[in-house]
Coordinates of N, CA and C in Angstrom, one line a residue:
M82 N 26.6 -0.1 115.0 CA 28.0 0.0 115.4 C 28.9 -0.3 114.2
T83 N 30.0 0.3 114.2 CA 30.9 0.0 113.1 C 31.7 -1.2 113.5
P84 N 32.2 -1.9 112.5 CA 33.0 -3.1 112.7 C 34.3 -2.8 113.5
F85 N 34.9 -1.6 113.3 CA 36.1 -1.3 114.0 C 35.8 -1.2 115.5
F86 N 34.7 -0.6 115.9 CA 34.3 -0.6 117.3 C 34.1 -2.0 117.9
A87 N 33.4 -2.8 117.1 CA 33.1 -4.2 117.6 C 34.4 -5.0 117.7
Y88 N 35.3 -4.9 116.8 CA 36.6 -5.6 116.9 C 37.4 -5.1 118.0
G89 N 37.4 -3.8 118.2 CA 38.1 -3.2 119.3 C 37.6 -3.6 120.7
L90 N 36.2 -3.7 120.7 CA 35.6 -4.2 122.0 C 36.0 -5.6 122.3
M91 N 36.0 -6.4 121.2 CA 36.4 -7.9 121.4 C 37.8 -8.0 121.8
A92 N 38.7 -7.2 121.2 CA 40.1 -7.3 121.5 C 40.4 -6.8 122.9
G93 N 39.7 -5.7 123.3 CA 39.8 -5.2 124.7 C 39.3 -6.2 125.7
G94 N 38.2 -6.9 125.3 CA 37.6 -7.9 126.2 C 38.5 -9.1 126.3
A95 N 39.2 -9.4 125.3 CA 40.2 -10.6 125.4 C 41.3 -10.2 126.3
A96 N 41.8 -8.9 126.3 CA 42.8 -8.5 127.1 C 42.4 -8.5 128.6
V97 N 41.2 -8.0 128.8 CA 40.6 -7.9 130.2 C 40.3 -9.3 130.7
A98 N 39.9 -10.2 129.9 CA 39.5 -11.6 130.3 C 40.7 -12.4 130.6
S99 N 41.9 -12.0 130.2 CA 43.1 -12.8 130.5 C 43.7 -12.5 131.9
R100 N 43.1 -11.6 132.6 CA 43.5 -11.3 134.0 C 43.1 -12.4 135.0
L101 N 43.7 -12.4 136.1 CA 43.4 -13.4 137.1 C 42.2 -13.1 137.9
C102 N 41.8 -11.9 138.1 CA 40.6 -11.5 138.8 C 39.3 -12.0 138.2
L103 N 38.4 -12.7 138.9 CA 37.2 -13.2 138.4 C 36.3 -12.1 137.8
V104 N 36.3 -11.0 138.5 CA 35.4 -9.9 138.0 C 35.9 -9.4 136.7
S105 N 37.2 -9.3 136.5 CA 37.8 -8.8 135.2 C 37.5 -9.9 134.1
R106 N 37.6 -11.1 134.5 CA 37.3 -12.2 133.5 C 35.8 -12.1 133.0
G107 N 34.9 -11.8 134.0 CA 33.5 -11.7 133.6 C 33.3 -10.5 132.8
L108 N 33.9 -9.4 133.1 CA 33.8 -8.1 132.3 C 34.4 -8.3 130.9
G109 N 35.5 -9.0 130.8 CA 36.1 -9.3 129.5 C 35.2 -10.2 128.7
A110 N 34.6 -11.2 129.3 CA 33.7 -12.1 128.5 C 32.5 -11.3 128.1
G111 N 32.0 -10.4 128.9 CA 30.9 -9.6 128.5 C 31.2 -8.7 127.3
M112 N 32.4 -8.1 127.3 CA 32.9 -7.3 126.2 C 33.0 -8.1 124.9
I113 N 33.5 -9.3 125.0 CA 33.6 -10.1 123.8 C 32.2 -10.5 123.3
V114 N 31.3 -10.8 124.1 CA 29.9 -11.1 123.7 C 29.3 -9.9 123.0
I115 N 29.4 -8.7 123.7 CA 28.8 -7.5 123.1 C 29.4 -7.2 121.7
G116 N 30.7 -7.4 121.6 CA 31.4 -7.1 120.3 C 30.9 -8.1 119.2
A117 N 30.7 -9.4 119.6 CA 30.2 -10.4 118.7 C 28.8 -10.1 118.2
V118 N 28.0 -9.7 119.2 CA 26.6 -9.3 118.8 C 26.5 -8.1 117.9
A119 N 27.4 -7.2 118.2 CA 27.5 -6.0 117.3 C 27.9 -6.3 115.9
L120 N 28.6 -7.3 115.7 CA 29.0 -7.7 114.3 C 27.9 -8.5 113.6
A121 N 27.0 -9.0 114.3 CA 25.9 -9.8 113.7 C 25.1 -8.9 112.7
A122 N 24.9 -9.3 111.5 CA 24.1 -8.6 110.5 C 22.7 -9.0 110.6
P123 N 21.8 -8.0 110.5 CA 20.4 -8.4 110.5 C 20.0 -9.1 109.2
A124 N 18.9 -9.9 109.3 CA 18.4 -10.6 108.2 C 17.4 -9.7 107.4
W125 N 17.8 -9.4 106.2 CA 17.0 -8.6 105.3 C 16.0 -9.4 104.5
A126 N 15.2 -10.2 105.1 CA 14.3 -11.1 104.4 C 13.0 -10.5 104.0
D127 N 12.6 -9.5 104.7 CA 11.3 -8.9 104.4 C 11.5 -7.8 103.4
E128 N 10.9 -7.9 102.3 CA 11.0 -6.9 101.2 C 9.6 -6.4 100.8
R129 N 9.4 -5.1 100.9 CA 8.2 -4.5 100.6 C 8.3 -3.7 99.3
V130 N 7.5 -3.9 98.3 CA 7.6 -3.2 97.1 C 6.2 -2.6 96.8
L131 N 6.2 -1.3 96.6 CA 5.0 -0.6 96.2 C 4.8 -0.6 94.7
A132 N 3.6 -0.9 94.3 CA 3.3 -1.0 92.8 C 2.0 -0.2 92.5
K133 N 2.0 0.3 91.3 CA 0.7 0.9 90.8 C -0.1 -0.1 90.0
D134 N -1.3 0.2 89.7 CA -2.2 -0.7 88.9 C -1.6 -1.0 87.6
N135 N -1.7 -2.3 87.2 CA -1.2 -2.8 85.9 C 0.3 -2.5 85.6
S136 N 1.1 -2.5 86.7 CA 2.5 -2.3 86.5 C 3.3 -3.6 86.8
E137 N 4.5 -3.6 86.4 CA 5.4 -4.8 86.6 C 6.2 -4.5 87.9
V138 N 6.3 -5.6 88.7 CA 7.0 -5.5 89.9 C 8.2 -6.5 89.9
A139 N 9.4 -6.1 90.2 CA 10.6 -6.9 90.2 C 11.0 -7.1 91.7
C140 N 11.3 -8.3 92.1 CA 11.8 -8.5 93.4 C 12.8 -9.7 93.4
T141 N 13.5 -9.9 94.5 CA 14.5 -10.9 94.6 C 13.8 -12.1 95.4
V142 N 13.9 -13.3 94.8 CA 13.3 -14.5 95.5 C 14.4 -15.5 95.7
S143 N 14.1 -16.4 96.6 CA 15.1 -17.5 96.9 C 15.0 -18.6 95.8
K144 N 16.2 -19.0 95.5 CA 16.3 -20.1 94.4 C 15.9 -21.5 95.0
S145 N 16.2 -21.7 96.3 CA 15.9 -23.0 96.9 C 15.0 -22.9 98.1
G146 N 14.9 -21.8 98.7 CA 14.1 -21.7 100.0 C 12.6 -21.3 99.7
L147 N 11.9 -21.0 100.8 CA 10.5 -20.6 100.7 C 10.4 -19.2 100.3
T148 N 9.5 -18.9 99.4 CA 9.2 -17.5 98.9 C 7.7 -17.3 99.1
R149 N 7.3 -16.2 99.8 CA 5.9 -15.9 99.9 C 5.6 -14.6 99.2
V150 N 4.6 -14.5 98.5 CA 4.2 -13.3 97.8 C 2.7 -13.0 98.2
S151 N 2.5 -11.8 98.7 CA 1.1 -11.4 99.0 C 0.9 -10.0 98.5
L152 N -0.3 -9.7 98.1 CA -0.6 -8.3 97.6 C -1.7 -7.8 98.6
K153 N -1.4 -6.6 99.1 CA -2.4 -5.9 100.0 C -3.4 -5.2 99.2
D154 N -4.7 -5.3 99.7 CA -5.8 -4.7 99.0 C -6.0 -5.1 97.6
D155 N -5.6 -6.3 97.2 CA -5.8 -6.7 95.8 C -5.8 -8.2 95.9
R156 N -5.8 -8.8 94.7 CA -5.8 -10.3 94.6 C -4.4 -10.8 94.8
F157 N -4.3 -12.1 95.0 CA -3.0 -12.8 95.2 C -2.5 -13.4 93.9
A158 N -1.3 -13.6 93.8 CA -0.6 -14.3 92.7 C 0.2 -15.4 93.3
S159 N 0.4 -16.5 92.7 CA 1.2 -17.6 93.2 C 2.6 -17.6 92.4
V160 N 3.6 -17.9 93.1 CA 4.9 -18.0 92.5 C 5.3 -19.5 92.4
S161 N 5.6 -20.0 91.2 CA 5.9 -21.4 91.0 C 7.3 -21.5 90.6
K162 N 8.0 -22.5 91.1 CA 9.4 -22.8 90.8 C 9.4 -23.8 89.7
L163 N 10.2 -23.5 88.6 CA 10.4 -24.4 87.5 C 11.8 -24.7 87.4
T164 N 12.2 -25.8 86.8 CA 13.6 -26.1 86.5 C 13.8 -26.1 85.0
T165 N 14.2 -25.0 84.4 CA 14.3 -24.8 83.0 C 15.8 -24.9 82.5
G166 N 16.7 -24.7 83.5 CA 18.1 -24.6 83.1 C 18.6 -23.2 82.9
V167 N 17.7 -22.3 82.7 CA 18.0 -20.9 82.6 C 17.5 -20.2 83.8
E168 N 18.4 -19.6 84.5 CA 18.1 -19.0 85.9 C 17.0 -17.9 85.8
T169 N 17.0 -17.2 84.7 CA 16.0 -16.1 84.6 C 14.6 -16.7 84.3
D170 N 14.5 -17.9 83.9 CA 13.2 -18.5 83.6 C 12.7 -19.5 84.6
D171 N 13.4 -19.6 85.8 CA 13.0 -20.7 86.8 C 11.7 -20.4 87.5
F172 N 11.3 -19.2 87.6 CA 10.1 -18.8 88.3 C 9.0 -18.3 87.4
T173 N 7.8 -18.7 87.6 CA 6.7 -18.2 86.9 C 5.6 -17.7 87.8
V174 N 4.9 -16.6 87.5 CA 3.8 -16.1 88.3 C 2.5 -16.4 87.6
V175 N 1.7 -17.1 88.4 CA 0.4 -17.5 87.9 C -0.7 -16.8 88.7
N176 N -1.6 -16.1 88.0 CA -2.7 -15.4 88.6 C -3.9 -16.2 88.7
E177 N -4.6 -16.2 89.9 CA -5.8 -16.9 90.1 C -7.0 -15.9 90.0
P178 N -7.6 -15.7 88.9 CA -8.6 -14.6 88.8 C -9.9 -14.9 89.5
T179 N -10.3 -16.1 89.7 CA -11.6 -16.3 90.3 C -11.6 -16.2 91.8
R180 N -10.7 -16.9 92.4 CA -10.7 -16.8 93.9 C -9.7 -15.7 94.4
G181 N -8.7 -15.5 93.7 CA -7.7 -14.4 94.2 C -6.9 -14.9 95.3
D182 N -6.6 -16.2 95.5 CA -5.8 -16.6 96.5 C -4.7 -17.6 96.0
I183 N -3.8 -17.9 96.9 CA -2.7 -18.8 96.5 C -3.2 -20.3 96.7

């Protein structure tokens, strides 16, 4: 839904909810809730990146939160957080060649 529709639904719900009739108030409250839910943005936390053999993969990771990296049909690599003072050097990827796990 577009934000204009959601805001219009919420404004219309506020107008309907201001009436004295209890049914109108319930309908207006429902319109406000539906408009608010329509404005909620989804969380784009899941990122899938396809890679070829021996290629470099770039992705966005959290600076302070949990980051999980897994490779399908291949070995795993671990992502380590470092504090170097330079934002581009804060993370390092360490490969575990013998076990292939994190």
